[in-house]
Amino acid sequence: MDALMEKMAAVQGEEEDPNKELSIDEEYELWRSNVPLMYDFVSETRLTWPSLSLEWLPQEKSAQAPNRQELIIGTHTSGEEDNYLKIAAIDLPNDIIPSTEKLEDQQKGETTTKSNIKIIKKFKHEEEITRARYMPQNSNLVATINGSGKVFLYDRSKDKHSGLVSTFEYHKENGYGLSFNCNDAGKLLSGSDDGTIALWNVNNSNSSPIYVWSSVHSDIVNDCKWSNFDLNVFGSVSEDSTLQLHDQREKDTFTSQFKVDAPFNTLAFSKHSQYLFAAAGTDSHVYLFDRRDISRPLHSMAGHDGAVTNMEFSPDQDGILMTSGEDRRAIIWDICDIGVEQIPDDAEDGAPEVLMIHAGHRSAINDFSMNPNIPWLMASSEEENIIQVWKCSHKLPRVGGTPTVSVSQLE
C-alpha cells in the first residue's frame, strides 16, 4: 500500500509540475482559454485541403455585404483531386468594423468567434498552388506559381471557365517566391528551387521572361520581393545562406549581399520606411536591415522556436512586423519598442518588441496576411487544413491607442 501511495504521489507531482512541457492539444486548449484576453475576434475554418498560400484582397464597402472581406487561397491536394485557385469571403460581425460610434460597445463586448469563411469563386489550377498574389494596380489579376515552377495569371472577375489569362514557363522546379512590383504595373518576380529568379511582364502575351538571374544564388531561392519605394530594387533569399539586394537594370548580379551560417527563408520591405527591411530563416532569428548598408543587421530579434518561413510589414501601422514559422506561432513585433526597459516579470515573457504571440495553430503555419482594409485583422493558414481569421484585442496599448482617463474618474 505504501508503495502504491508513493507512486500516486509521484504521478500527481508530475501532473502539477509547472515546468512540464505541454502537448500540442494542451497548448491549444490553453490558448482558447486566453482568447477573450488577447482578441476582439477569432474565427477558425477547416478546409478540405490545406492552403499553402493566403492573401487578403483590398476591398471597398459593398451595400449588399458591408462587412465582407475576401481572401485568395489555394489547394494542395497531393494529386488526389483537382486543384483550384479560390476566392474566399468572411462576413465580419459589426463590432469589429472600425467606427467611433461602435467603440463604446466594443469596450463592453465579448470576443466574437462565430463567422467562418466560405468559398465564393474558384478556378481550376494545374497542380498545387504554392503561392498566389494579386497585382496592386488591378486586384482582379492574380498570379500563382505551382510545384513545377510554372507561373499563371488569372482574372478573378471572369467566370470559372475563362479566368485563366496567361501561362508563363521557365522554371524547372517548385517555386515559392512571387512578387508584383507596386511601382511598375505588370512586373512580376518569381523564384524557384532551381536557383533562379525570373522577371515577367504579365501585361504582354509573351510567355518568356524579360530576364533571368541564373547565377546569383547557388541553391534554392526561397523568396524574392520588390521594394515598396524603388521600382528597380528587389531582394532575394536562398538556401545558400545569403540575402541579396538587386537592381533590375544590373543583369545577373547583386548590388549587395549578407551571409549567415543558416539558410534564409523569407524577407519583407517596410511600407513606411524606404530603407528598412527584414529577413529570417532557419536559425529562428528575425534580422532588421538598412538597405543602404547590409554588411551587418541593425538588430536581431529572438522569439521563434523554429525556422521562420513568412514575414510582412503592416500596410497601415508603421513599425509593425509580423512573422510566422514552423513553431506554429505568428509573432507581431513592434520595432518601436526595441530597447525599452522592462521589469523582470515582463522580460520573462520575451523581448520588449514582442507585441503579441498568436499561438492558436496546431501545425506549422503555411502563410499569413495582414488585412489592408481593417487595422489589426489577420488571417493565417496551417498545414492541417485550418484557416484562422483573428483581430488583436483593442486592449493592447498599440492596438487600441493610449487609453484616456477623465478627471471625474480620478476623483
mmCIF file of C-alpha atoms in Angstrom:
data_model
loop_
_atom_site.group_PDB
_atom_site.id
_atom_site.type_symbol
_atom_site.label_atom_id
_atom_site.label_comp_id
_atom_site.label_asym_id
_atom_site.label_seq_id
_atom_site.Cartn_x
_atom_site.Cartn_y
_atom_site.Cartn_z
ATOM 1 C CA MET A 1 0.000 0.000 0.000
ATOM 2 C CA ASP A 2 2.820 2.403 0.870
ATOM 3 C CA ALA A 3 4.448 1.731 -2.493
ATOM 4 C CA LEU A 4 1.159 2.424 -4.310
ATOM 5 C CA MET A 5 0.679 5.675 -2.361
ATOM 6 C CA GLU A 6 4.186 6.781 -3.261
ATOM 7 C CA LYS A 7 3.552 6.023 -6.937
ATOM 8 C CA MET A 8 0.283 8.015 -6.932
ATOM 9 C CA ALA A 9 2.009 10.934 -5.234
ATOM 10 C CA ALA A 10 4.749 10.847 -7.850
ATOM 11 C CA VAL A 11 2.179 10.894 -10.677
ATOM 12 C CA GLN A 12 0.309 13.754 -9.019
ATOM 13 C CA GLY A 13 3.560 15.642 -8.679
ATOM 14 C CA GLU A 14 4.242 15.175 -12.385
ATOM 15 C CA GLU A 15 0.779 16.494 -13.277
ATOM 16 C CA GLU A 16 1.309 19.609 -11.192
ATOM 17 C CA ASP A 17 4.839 20.266 -12.410
ATOM 18 C CA PRO A 18 4.705 23.810 -13.878
ATOM 19 C CA ASN A 19 7.794 23.106 -15.989
ATOM 20 C CA LYS A 20 6.300 20.074 -17.706
ATOM 21 C CA GLU A 21 6.091 20.554 -21.475
ATOM 22 C CA LEU A 22 2.502 20.727 -22.741
ATOM 23 C CA SER A 23 1.246 18.660 -25.646
ATOM 24 C CA ILE A 24 0.082 20.468 -28.796
ATOM 25 C CA ASP A 25 -3.558 19.849 -27.844
ATOM 26 C CA GLU A 26 -2.957 21.133 -24.306
ATOM 27 C CA GLU A 27 -1.299 24.258 -25.711
ATOM 28 C CA TYR A 28 -4.297 24.787 -27.996
ATOM 29 C CA GLU A 29 -6.759 24.487 -25.096
ATOM 30 C CA LEU A 30 -4.675 26.931 -23.056
ATOM 31 C CA TRP A 31 -4.723 29.357 -25.973
ATOM 32 C CA ARG A 32 -8.501 29.022 -26.298
ATOM 33 C CA SER A 33 -8.943 29.860 -22.626
ATOM 34 C CA ASN A 34 -6.981 33.096 -23.161
ATOM 35 C CA VAL A 35 -8.784 34.186 -26.344
ATOM 36 C CA PRO A 36 -11.024 36.753 -24.554
ATOM 37 C CA LEU A 37 -7.925 38.486 -23.186
ATOM 38 C CA MET A 38 -5.960 38.638 -26.452
ATOM 39 C CA TYR A 39 -8.509 39.051 -29.257
ATOM 40 C CA ASP A 40 -11.559 41.028 -30.330
ATOM 41 C CA PHE A 41 -12.448 38.357 -32.889
ATOM 42 C CA VAL A 42 -11.406 34.795 -33.749
ATOM 43 C CA SER A 43 -12.756 32.525 -36.473
ATOM 44 C CA GLU A 44 -11.487 29.038 -37.333
ATOM 45 C CA THR A 45 -12.442 27.225 -40.544
ATOM 46 C CA ARG A 46 -11.436 23.705 -41.546
ATOM 47 C CA LEU A 47 -10.841 23.264 -45.280
ATOM 48 C CA THR A 48 -10.968 20.046 -47.281
ATOM 49 C CA TRP A 49 -7.339 20.568 -48.352
ATOM 50 C CA PRO A 50 -4.552 22.734 -46.923
ATOM 51 C CA SER A 51 -3.802 26.116 -48.453
ATOM 52 C CA LEU A 52 -0.089 26.891 -48.839
ATOM 53 C CA SER A 53 -0.879 30.497 -49.735
ATOM 54 C CA LEU A 54 -3.213 33.146 -48.365
ATOM 55 C CA GLU A 55 -3.716 36.862 -49.040
ATOM 56 C CA TRP A 56 -6.386 39.414 -48.161
ATOM 57 C CA LEU A 57 -7.795 41.396 -51.068
ATOM 58 C CA PRO A 58 -8.196 45.180 -50.956
ATOM 59 C CA GLN A 59 -11.876 45.953 -50.813
ATOM 60 C CA GLU A 60 -14.381 48.779 -50.934
ATOM 61 C CA LYS A 61 -17.531 48.507 -48.887
ATOM 62 C CA SER A 62 -20.490 46.939 -50.647
ATOM 63 C CA ALA A 63 -24.090 47.879 -49.928
ATOM 64 C CA GLN A 64 -25.032 44.220 -50.339
ATOM 65 C CA ALA A 65 -22.340 42.940 -47.952
ATOM 66 C CA PRO A 66 -20.895 45.896 -45.987
ATOM 67 C CA ASN A 67 -18.917 43.716 -43.577
ATOM 68 C CA ARG A 68 -17.498 41.273 -46.119
ATOM 69 C CA GLN A 69 -13.766 40.767 -46.615
ATOM 70 C CA GLU A 70 -12.267 38.489 -49.281
ATOM 71 C CA LEU A 71 -9.176 36.279 -49.421
ATOM 72 C CA ILE A 72 -7.135 34.491 -52.054
ATOM 73 C CA ILE A 73 -6.404 30.878 -51.105
ATOM 74 C CA GLY A 74 -5.307 27.747 -52.979
ATOM 75 C CA THR A 75 -5.373 23.988 -52.659
ATOM 76 C CA HIS A 76 -2.726 21.318 -52.243
ATOM 77 C CA THR A 77 -4.483 18.014 -52.891
ATOM 78 C CA SER A 78 -1.348 15.853 -53.347
ATOM 79 C CA GLY A 79 -2.769 14.745 -56.698
ATOM 80 C CA GLU A 80 -5.855 13.111 -55.165
ATOM 81 C CA GLU A 81 -8.254 15.722 -56.636
ATOM 82 C CA ASP A 82 -8.142 18.705 -58.978
ATOM 83 C CA ASN A 83 -6.508 21.811 -57.556
ATOM 84 C CA TYR A 84 -8.159 25.237 -57.517
ATOM 85 C CA LEU A 85 -7.389 28.894 -57.052
ATOM 86 C CA LYS A 86 -10.173 30.062 -54.732
ATOM 87 C CA ILE A 87 -11.673 33.343 -53.643
ATOM 88 C CA ALA A 88 -12.970 33.066 -50.090
ATOM 89 C CA ALA A 89 -15.144 35.502 -48.146
ATOM 90 C CA ILE A 90 -15.879 36.154 -44.496
ATOM 91 C CA ASP A 91 -18.730 38.309 -43.211
ATOM 92 C CA LEU A 92 -17.397 40.014 -40.119
ATOM 93 C CA PRO A 93 -19.524 40.975 -37.120
ATOM 94 C CA ASN A 94 -20.449 44.643 -36.749
ATOM 95 C CA ASP A 95 -18.475 45.120 -33.567
ATOM 96 C CA ILE A 96 -15.018 44.710 -35.139
ATOM 97 C CA ILE A 97 -15.555 47.085 -38.069
ATOM 98 C CA PRO A 98 -13.745 50.371 -37.244
ATOM 99 C CA SER A 99 -16.249 53.017 -36.190
ATOM 100 C CA THR A 100 -16.165 55.666 -33.483
ATOM 101 C CA GLU A 101 -19.834 55.014 -32.793
ATOM 102 C CA LYS A 102 -19.103 51.360 -32.076
ATOM 103 C CA LEU A 103 -16.090 51.907 -29.833
ATOM 104 C CA GLU A 104 -18.074 52.060 -26.591
ATOM 105 C CA ASP A 105 -19.976 48.871 -27.463
ATOM 106 C CA GLN A 106 -16.705 47.161 -28.339
ATOM 107 C CA GLN A 107 -15.259 48.045 -24.941
ATOM 108 C CA LYS A 108 -18.158 46.193 -23.303
ATOM 109 C CA GLY A 109 -18.440 43.311 -25.763
ATOM 110 C CA GLU A 110 -17.033 39.803 -25.660
ATOM 111 C CA THR A 111 -14.730 38.153 -28.185
ATOM 112 C CA THR A 112 -16.657 37.082 -31.279
ATOM 113 C CA THR A 113 -15.990 33.576 -32.625
ATOM 114 C CA LYS A 114 -18.909 32.924 -34.982
ATOM 115 C CA SER A 115 -18.141 33.843 -38.604
ATOM 116 C CA ASN A 116 -16.430 31.286 -40.859
ATOM 117 C CA ILE A 117 -15.033 31.761 -44.335
ATOM 118 C CA LYS A 118 -16.842 30.417 -47.396
ATOM 119 C CA ILE A 119 -15.747 29.899 -50.998
ATOM 120 C CA ILE A 120 -17.452 32.293 -53.430
ATOM 121 C CA LYS A 121 -15.479 31.530 -56.617
ATOM 122 C CA LYS A 122 -12.910 29.019 -57.808
ATOM 123 C CA PHE A 123 -10.758 28.383 -60.895
ATOM 124 C CA LYS A 124 -9.232 25.052 -61.854
ATOM 125 C CA HIS A 125 -5.446 25.101 -61.462
ATOM 126 C CA GLU A 126 -2.650 22.921 -62.811
ATOM 127 C CA GLU A 127 -1.032 21.188 -59.798
ATOM 128 C CA GLU A 128 -0.907 22.670 -56.296
ATOM 129 C CA ILE A 129 -0.662 26.408 -55.657
ATOM 130 C CA THR A 130 2.475 27.173 -53.671
ATOM 131 C CA ARG A 131 1.980 30.949 -53.778
ATOM 132 C CA ALA A 132 -0.715 33.346 -55.059
ATOM 133 C CA ARG A 133 -0.536 37.142 -55.084
ATOM 134 C CA TYR A 134 -2.758 39.875 -56.593
ATOM 135 C CA MET A 135 -1.425 42.755 -58.711
ATOM 136 C CA PRO A 136 -1.534 46.004 -56.663
ATOM 137 C CA GLN A 137 -2.632 48.127 -59.631
ATOM 138 C CA ASN A 138 -5.510 45.761 -60.512
ATOM 139 C CA SER A 139 -6.563 43.377 -57.758
ATOM 140 C CA ASN A 140 -8.650 41.325 -60.194
ATOM 141 C CA LEU A 141 -5.398 39.964 -61.630
ATOM 142 C CA VAL A 142 -3.897 37.169 -59.517
ATOM 143 C CA ALA A 143 -0.588 35.430 -60.240
ATOM 144 C CA THR A 144 0.161 31.915 -58.993
ATOM 145 C CA ILE A 145 3.107 29.537 -59.085
ATOM 146 C CA ASN A 146 2.899 25.763 -58.745
ATOM 147 C CA GLY A 147 5.005 22.818 -57.622
ATOM 148 C CA SER A 148 6.685 22.614 -61.023
ATOM 149 C CA GLY A 149 7.617 26.304 -61.113
ATOM 150 C CA LYS A 150 5.044 27.241 -63.764
ATOM 151 C CA VAL A 151 3.524 30.728 -63.343
ATOM 152 C CA PHE A 152 -0.119 31.523 -64.135
ATOM 153 C CA LEU A 153 -2.183 34.707 -64.367
ATOM 154 C CA TYR A 154 -5.901 34.689 -63.533
ATOM 155 C CA ASP A 155 -8.604 37.333 -63.803
ATOM 156 C CA ARG A 156 -10.907 36.727 -60.861
ATOM 157 C CA SER A 157 -13.616 38.962 -62.364
ATOM 158 C CA LYS A 158 -14.207 36.298 -65.047
ATOM 159 C CA ASP A 159 -16.226 33.133 -64.657
ATOM 160 C CA LYS A 160 -14.576 29.858 -63.715
ATOM 161 C CA HIS A 161 -14.151 28.746 -67.338
ATOM 162 C CA SER A 162 -12.410 31.887 -68.632
ATOM 163 C CA GLY A 163 -10.447 33.036 -65.580
ATOM 164 C CA LEU A 164 -7.028 31.778 -66.723
ATOM 165 C CA VAL A 165 -5.427 34.599 -68.733
ATOM 166 C CA SER A 166 -1.814 33.510 -69.342
ATOM 167 C CA THR A 167 0.773 30.858 -68.530
ATOM 168 C CA PHE A 168 4.475 31.652 -68.105
ATOM 169 C CA GLU A 169 7.085 28.903 -68.286
ATOM 170 C CA TYR A 170 10.765 28.965 -67.422
ATOM 171 C CA HIS A 171 11.476 27.400 -64.028
ATOM 172 C CA LYS A 172 12.244 23.702 -63.885
ATOM 173 C CA GLU A 173 11.356 23.120 -60.219
ATOM 174 C CA ASN A 174 8.972 24.147 -57.446
ATOM 175 C CA GLY A 175 8.614 27.866 -56.691
ATOM 176 C CA TYR A 176 7.670 29.890 -53.604
ATOM 177 C CA GLY A 177 8.928 33.348 -54.488
ATOM 178 C CA LEU A 178 6.276 35.529 -56.150
ATOM 179 C CA SER A 179 6.067 39.321 -56.001
ATOM 180 C CA PHE A 180 4.355 42.059 -58.036
ATOM 181 C CA ASN A 181 6.048 45.444 -58.381
ATOM 182 C CA CYS A 182 3.785 48.025 -56.708
ATOM 183 C CA ASN A 183 5.522 50.861 -58.620
ATOM 184 C CA ASP A 184 5.612 49.312 -62.107
ATOM 185 C CA ALA A 185 2.350 47.667 -63.160
ATOM 186 C CA GLY A 186 2.669 44.155 -64.536
ATOM 187 C CA LYS A 187 6.248 43.457 -63.447
ATOM 188 C CA LEU A 188 6.330 40.130 -61.592
ATOM 189 C CA LEU A 189 9.230 38.278 -59.943
ATOM 190 C CA SER A 190 9.303 34.514 -59.400
ATOM 191 C CA GLY A 191 11.896 32.466 -57.503
ATOM 192 C CA SER A 192 12.389 28.724 -57.742
ATOM 193 C CA ASP A 193 14.083 25.681 -56.272
ATOM 194 C CA ASP A 194 16.153 25.648 -59.481
ATOM 195 C CA GLY A 195 18.127 28.582 -58.024
ATOM 196 C CA THR A 196 16.922 31.199 -60.499
ATOM 197 C CA ILE A 197 14.860 34.403 -60.329
ATOM 198 C CA ALA A 198 12.716 35.303 -63.339
ATOM 199 C CA LEU A 199 11.268 38.709 -64.241
ATOM 200 C CA TRP A 200 7.983 38.731 -66.182
ATOM 201 C CA ASN A 201 5.687 41.340 -67.689
ATOM 202 C CA VAL A 202 2.185 39.923 -67.292
ATOM 203 C CA ASN A 203 0.781 42.735 -69.470
ATOM 204 C CA ASN A 204 2.417 41.107 -72.502
ATOM 205 C CA SER A 205 1.207 37.926 -74.162
ATOM 206 C CA ASN A 206 4.837 36.766 -74.473
ATOM 207 C CA SER A 207 5.249 33.748 -72.182
ATOM 208 C CA SER A 208 9.049 34.137 -71.921
ATOM 209 C CA PRO A 209 10.678 36.055 -69.066
ATOM 210 C CA ILE A 210 12.098 39.538 -69.619
ATOM 211 C CA TYR A 211 15.252 38.429 -67.834
ATOM 212 C CA VAL A 212 16.534 35.615 -65.617
ATOM 213 C CA TRP A 213 19.070 35.935 -62.789
ATOM 214 C CA SER A 214 20.573 32.469 -63.127
ATOM 215 C CA SER A 215 23.899 32.629 -61.298
ATOM 216 C CA VAL A 216 23.392 34.924 -58.286
ATOM 217 C CA HIS A 217 22.326 32.089 -55.966
ATOM 218 C CA SER A 218 23.962 28.661 -55.724
ATOM 219 C CA ASP A 219 20.933 26.937 -54.172
ATOM 220 C CA ILE A 220 17.133 27.117 -53.817
ATOM 221 C CA VAL A 221 15.615 30.617 -53.946
ATOM 222 C CA ASN A 222 13.110 30.652 -51.080
ATOM 223 C CA ASP A 223 11.717 34.151 -51.557
ATOM 224 C CA CYS A 224 12.037 37.296 -53.657
ATOM 225 C CA LYS A 225 10.269 40.636 -53.176
ATOM 226 C CA TRP A 226 10.236 44.124 -54.637
ATOM 227 C CA SER A 227 10.982 47.258 -52.636
ATOM 228 C CA ASN A 228 7.855 49.309 -51.945
ATOM 229 C CA PHE A 229 9.670 52.569 -52.787
ATOM 230 C CA ASP A 230 12.218 51.958 -55.565
ATOM 231 C CA LEU A 231 10.765 50.378 -58.712
ATOM 232 C CA ASN A 232 14.158 48.877 -59.659
ATOM 233 C CA VAL A 233 15.171 47.317 -56.335
ATOM 234 C CA PHE A 234 14.286 43.822 -55.163
ATOM 235 C CA GLY A 235 15.655 41.345 -52.654
ATOM 236 C CA SER A 236 16.087 37.571 -52.607
ATOM 237 C CA VAL A 237 16.950 34.917 -50.019
ATOM 238 C CA SER A 238 18.229 31.411 -50.522
ATOM 239 C CA GLU A 239 19.216 28.054 -49.112
ATOM 240 C CA ASP A 240 22.793 29.153 -49.882
ATOM 241 C CA SER A 241 22.501 31.245 -46.661
ATOM 242 C CA THR A 242 22.652 34.583 -48.474
ATOM 243 C CA LEU A 243 20.409 37.610 -48.502
ATOM 244 C CA GLN A 244 20.867 39.677 -51.664
ATOM 245 C CA LEU A 245 19.695 43.040 -52.973
ATOM 246 C CA HIS A 246 19.368 43.541 -56.722
ATOM 247 C CA ASP A 247 18.739 46.284 -59.240
ATOM 248 C CA GLN A 248 16.755 45.042 -62.235
ATOM 249 C CA ARG A 249 18.900 47.212 -64.510
ATOM 250 C CA GLU A 250 22.057 45.317 -63.475
ATOM 251 C CA LYS A 251 21.883 41.885 -65.053
ATOM 252 C CA ASP A 252 22.784 38.606 -63.347
ATOM 253 C CA THR A 253 24.464 40.194 -60.382
ATOM 254 C CA PHE A 254 23.588 41.537 -56.980
ATOM 255 C CA THR A 255 24.250 45.012 -55.629
ATOM 256 C CA SER A 256 24.899 43.858 -52.048
ATOM 257 C CA GLN A 257 24.912 40.632 -50.060
ATOM 258 C CA PHE A 258 24.750 39.422 -46.446
ATOM 259 C CA LYS A 259 25.655 35.864 -45.475
ATOM 260 C CA VAL A 260 24.889 33.922 -42.288
ATOM 261 C CA ASP A 261 25.518 30.332 -41.211
ATOM 262 C CA ALA A 262 21.950 29.136 -41.910
ATOM 263 C CA PRO A 263 19.577 29.355 -44.879
ATOM 264 C CA PHE A 264 17.311 32.372 -45.265
ATOM 265 C CA ASN A 265 13.627 31.623 -45.931
ATOM 266 C CA THR A 266 11.862 34.951 -46.231
ATOM 267 C CA LEU A 267 12.229 38.729 -46.436
ATOM 268 C CA ALA A 268 9.992 41.808 -46.434
ATOM 269 C CA PHE A 269 10.359 45.510 -47.175
ATOM 270 C CA SER A 270 8.773 48.190 -44.994
ATOM 271 C CA LYS A 271 5.795 50.011 -46.458
ATOM 272 C CA HIS A 272 6.601 53.142 -44.438
ATOM 273 C CA SER A 273 10.407 53.483 -44.449
ATOM 274 C CA GLN A 274 12.190 53.321 -47.797
ATOM 275 C CA TYR A 275 15.386 51.769 -46.416
ATOM 276 C CA LEU A 276 14.080 49.384 -43.760
ATOM 277 C CA PHE A 277 13.633 45.695 -44.496
ATOM 278 C CA ALA A 278 13.798 42.381 -42.638
ATOM 279 C CA ALA A 279 14.834 38.792 -43.307
ATOM 280 C CA ALA A 280 14.725 35.486 -41.414
ATOM 281 C CA GLY A 281 15.326 31.785 -41.838
ATOM 282 C CA THR A 282 16.203 28.518 -40.190
ATOM 283 C CA ASP A 283 18.176 29.998 -37.274
ATOM 284 C CA SER A 284 14.853 31.389 -35.879
ATOM 285 C CA HIS A 285 16.131 34.979 -35.604
ATOM 286 C CA VAL A 286 14.468 37.946 -37.306
ATOM 287 C CA TYR A 287 17.022 40.413 -38.699
ATOM 288 C CA LEU A 288 16.355 44.086 -39.422
ATOM 289 C CA PHE A 289 18.453 45.830 -42.101
ATOM 290 C CA ASP A 290 19.073 49.222 -43.661
ATOM 291 C CA ARG A 291 19.334 48.553 -47.375
ATOM 292 C CA ARG A 292 21.969 51.273 -47.781
ATOM 293 C CA ASP A 293 24.396 49.013 -45.881
ATOM 294 C CA ILE A 294 23.580 45.349 -45.278
ATOM 295 C CA SER A 295 27.061 44.331 -44.130
ATOM 296 C CA ARG A 296 25.535 43.832 -40.673
ATOM 297 C CA PRO A 297 21.959 43.803 -39.320
ATOM 298 C CA LEU A 298 20.567 46.802 -37.475
ATOM 299 C CA HIS A 299 19.074 44.459 -34.896
ATOM 300 C CA SER A 300 18.306 40.767 -34.329
ATOM 301 C CA MET A 301 15.011 39.734 -32.691
ATOM 302 C CA ALA A 302 14.514 36.411 -30.909
ATOM 303 C CA GLY A 303 11.105 34.903 -30.232
ATOM 304 C CA HIS A 304 10.516 31.919 -32.515
ATOM 305 C CA ASP A 305 11.482 28.371 -31.506
ATOM 306 C CA GLY A 306 11.983 27.117 -35.063
ATOM 307 C CA ALA A 307 12.522 28.207 -38.654
ATOM 308 C CA VAL A 308 10.800 31.448 -39.672
ATOM 309 C CA THR A 309 9.061 30.944 -43.023
ATOM 310 C CA ASN A 310 6.980 34.105 -43.673
ATOM 311 C CA MET A 311 7.110 37.791 -42.796
ATOM 312 C CA GLU A 312 5.361 41.019 -43.743
ATOM 313 C CA PHE A 313 5.340 44.628 -42.592
ATOM 314 C CA SER A 314 1.985 46.142 -41.680
ATOM 315 C CA PRO A 315 0.320 48.071 -44.523
ATOM 316 C CA ASP A 316 -1.053 50.752 -42.182
ATOM 317 C CA GLN A 317 0.941 50.654 -38.910
ATOM 318 C CA ASP A 318 4.481 51.996 -39.089
ATOM 319 C CA GLY A 319 6.961 49.835 -37.177
ATOM 320 C CA ILE A 320 4.791 46.719 -37.042
ATOM 321 C CA LEU A 321 6.234 43.478 -38.469
ATOM 322 C CA MET A 322 4.598 40.058 -38.406
ATOM 323 C CA THR A 323 6.383 36.713 -38.769
ATOM 324 C CA SER A 324 5.345 33.064 -38.694
ATOM 325 C CA GLY A 325 7.081 29.729 -38.775
ATOM 326 C CA GLU A 326 7.397 26.036 -38.198
ATOM 327 C CA ASP A 327 6.940 26.517 -34.425
ATOM 328 C CA ARG A 328 3.180 27.072 -35.033
ATOM 329 C CA ARG A 329 3.499 30.681 -33.905
ATOM 330 C CA ALA A 330 2.778 34.026 -35.518
ATOM 331 C CA ILE A 331 4.513 36.920 -33.772
ATOM 332 C CA ILE A 332 3.614 40.593 -34.100
ATOM 333 C CA TRP A 333 6.661 42.774 -33.421
ATOM 334 C CA ASP A 334 6.620 46.466 -32.569
ATOM 335 C CA ILE A 335 10.109 47.577 -33.532
ATOM 336 C CA CYS A 336 9.478 50.980 -31.937
ATOM 337 C CA ASP A 337 9.825 49.184 -28.581
ATOM 338 C CA ILE A 338 13.310 47.811 -29.224
ATOM 339 C CA GLY A 339 15.454 48.617 -26.204
ATOM 340 C CA VAL A 340 12.562 49.660 -23.964
ATOM 341 C CA GLU A 341 13.289 48.960 -20.312
ATOM 342 C CA GLN A 342 11.321 46.031 -18.838
ATOM 343 C CA ILE A 343 10.502 44.861 -15.353
ATOM 344 C CA PRO A 344 11.799 41.317 -14.641
ATOM 345 C CA ASP A 345 8.363 39.680 -14.925
ATOM 346 C CA ASP A 346 7.782 41.178 -18.387
ATOM 347 C CA ALA A 347 11.283 40.207 -19.522
ATOM 348 C CA GLU A 348 10.484 36.553 -18.849
ATOM 349 C CA ASP A 349 7.701 36.758 -21.462
ATOM 350 C CA GLY A 350 10.057 37.899 -24.217
ATOM 351 C CA ALA A 351 11.822 40.900 -25.696
ATOM 352 C CA PRO A 352 10.085 44.297 -25.364
ATOM 353 C CA GLU A 353 9.450 44.402 -29.114
ATOM 354 C CA VAL A 354 7.222 41.282 -28.959
ATOM 355 C CA LEU A 355 3.767 42.864 -29.079
ATOM 356 C CA MET A 356 1.736 39.652 -29.324
ATOM 357 C CA ILE A 357 2.202 35.931 -29.999
ATOM 358 C CA HIS A 358 -0.631 34.165 -31.815
ATOM 359 C CA ALA A 359 -0.480 30.570 -30.548
ATOM 360 C CA GLY A 360 -3.733 29.170 -31.924
ATOM 361 C CA HIS A 361 -2.326 26.815 -34.563
ATOM 362 C CA ARG A 362 -1.614 23.130 -34.008
ATOM 363 C CA SER A 363 0.678 22.681 -37.011
ATOM 364 C CA ALA A 364 3.230 24.760 -38.913
ATOM 365 C CA ILE A 365 1.880 27.989 -40.405
ATOM 366 C CA ASN A 366 1.976 27.946 -44.213
ATOM 367 C CA ASP A 367 1.191 31.610 -44.817
ATOM 368 C CA PHE A 368 -0.492 34.656 -43.283
ATOM 369 C CA SER A 369 -1.804 38.023 -44.386
ATOM 370 C CA MET A 370 -2.438 41.382 -42.692
ATOM 371 C CA ASN A 371 -5.712 42.925 -43.825
ATOM 372 C CA PRO A 372 -5.184 46.200 -45.769
ATOM 373 C CA ASN A 373 -8.726 47.405 -45.072
ATOM 374 C CA ILE A 374 -9.195 46.801 -41.327
ATOM 375 C CA PRO A 375 -6.251 47.515 -38.986
ATOM 376 C CA TRP A 376 -5.063 44.560 -36.876
ATOM 377 C CA LEU A 377 -7.217 41.985 -38.704
ATOM 378 C CA MET A 378 -5.111 38.947 -39.638
ATOM 379 C CA ALA A 379 -5.549 35.621 -41.402
ATOM 380 C CA SER A 380 -3.240 32.600 -41.120
ATOM 381 C CA SER A 381 -3.292 29.116 -42.635
ATOM 382 C CA GLU A 382 -1.670 25.969 -41.278
ATOM 383 C CA GLU A 383 -0.618 22.584 -42.615
ATOM 384 C CA GLU A 384 -3.591 20.771 -41.051
ATOM 385 C CA ASN A 385 -6.194 22.418 -43.344
ATOM 386 C CA ILE A 386 -7.122 25.196 -40.891
ATOM 387 C CA ILE A 387 -7.517 28.910 -41.653
ATOM 388 C CA GLN A 388 -7.892 31.316 -38.758
ATOM 389 C CA VAL A 389 -9.094 34.904 -39.018
ATOM 390 C CA TRP A 390 -8.326 36.976 -35.941
ATOM 391 C CA LYS A 391 -8.195 40.550 -34.706
ATOM 392 C CA CYS A 392 -5.911 41.651 -31.877
ATOM 393 C CA SER A 393 -7.621 42.967 -28.770
ATOM 394 C CA HIS A 394 -8.181 46.715 -28.643
ATOM 395 C CA LYS A 395 -6.993 46.449 -25.020
ATOM 396 C CA LEU A 396 -3.393 46.065 -26.228
ATOM 397 C CA PRO A 397 -1.895 49.587 -25.959
ATOM 398 C CA ARG A 398 -0.503 49.807 -29.508
ATOM 399 C CA VAL A 399 -3.729 48.350 -30.958
ATOM 400 C CA GLY A 400 -6.329 50.395 -29.088
ATOM 401 C CA GLY A 401 -4.251 53.520 -28.662
ATOM 402 C CA THR A 402 -3.245 55.211 -25.435
ATOM 403 C CA PRO A 403 -6.158 54.950 -23.007
ATOM 404 C CA THR A 404 -7.672 58.220 -21.858
ATOM 405 C CA VAL A 405 -8.781 58.828 -18.288
ATOM 406 C CA SER A 406 -11.262 61.565 -17.417
ATOM 407 C CA VAL A 407 -10.755 63.799 -14.404
ATOM 408 C CA SER A 408 -14.044 62.577 -12.885
ATOM 409 C CA GLN A 409 -12.656 59.025 -12.792
ATOM 410 C CA LEU A 410 -9.776 60.220 -10.632
ATOM 411 C CA GLU A 411 -11.943 61.943 -8.057
#
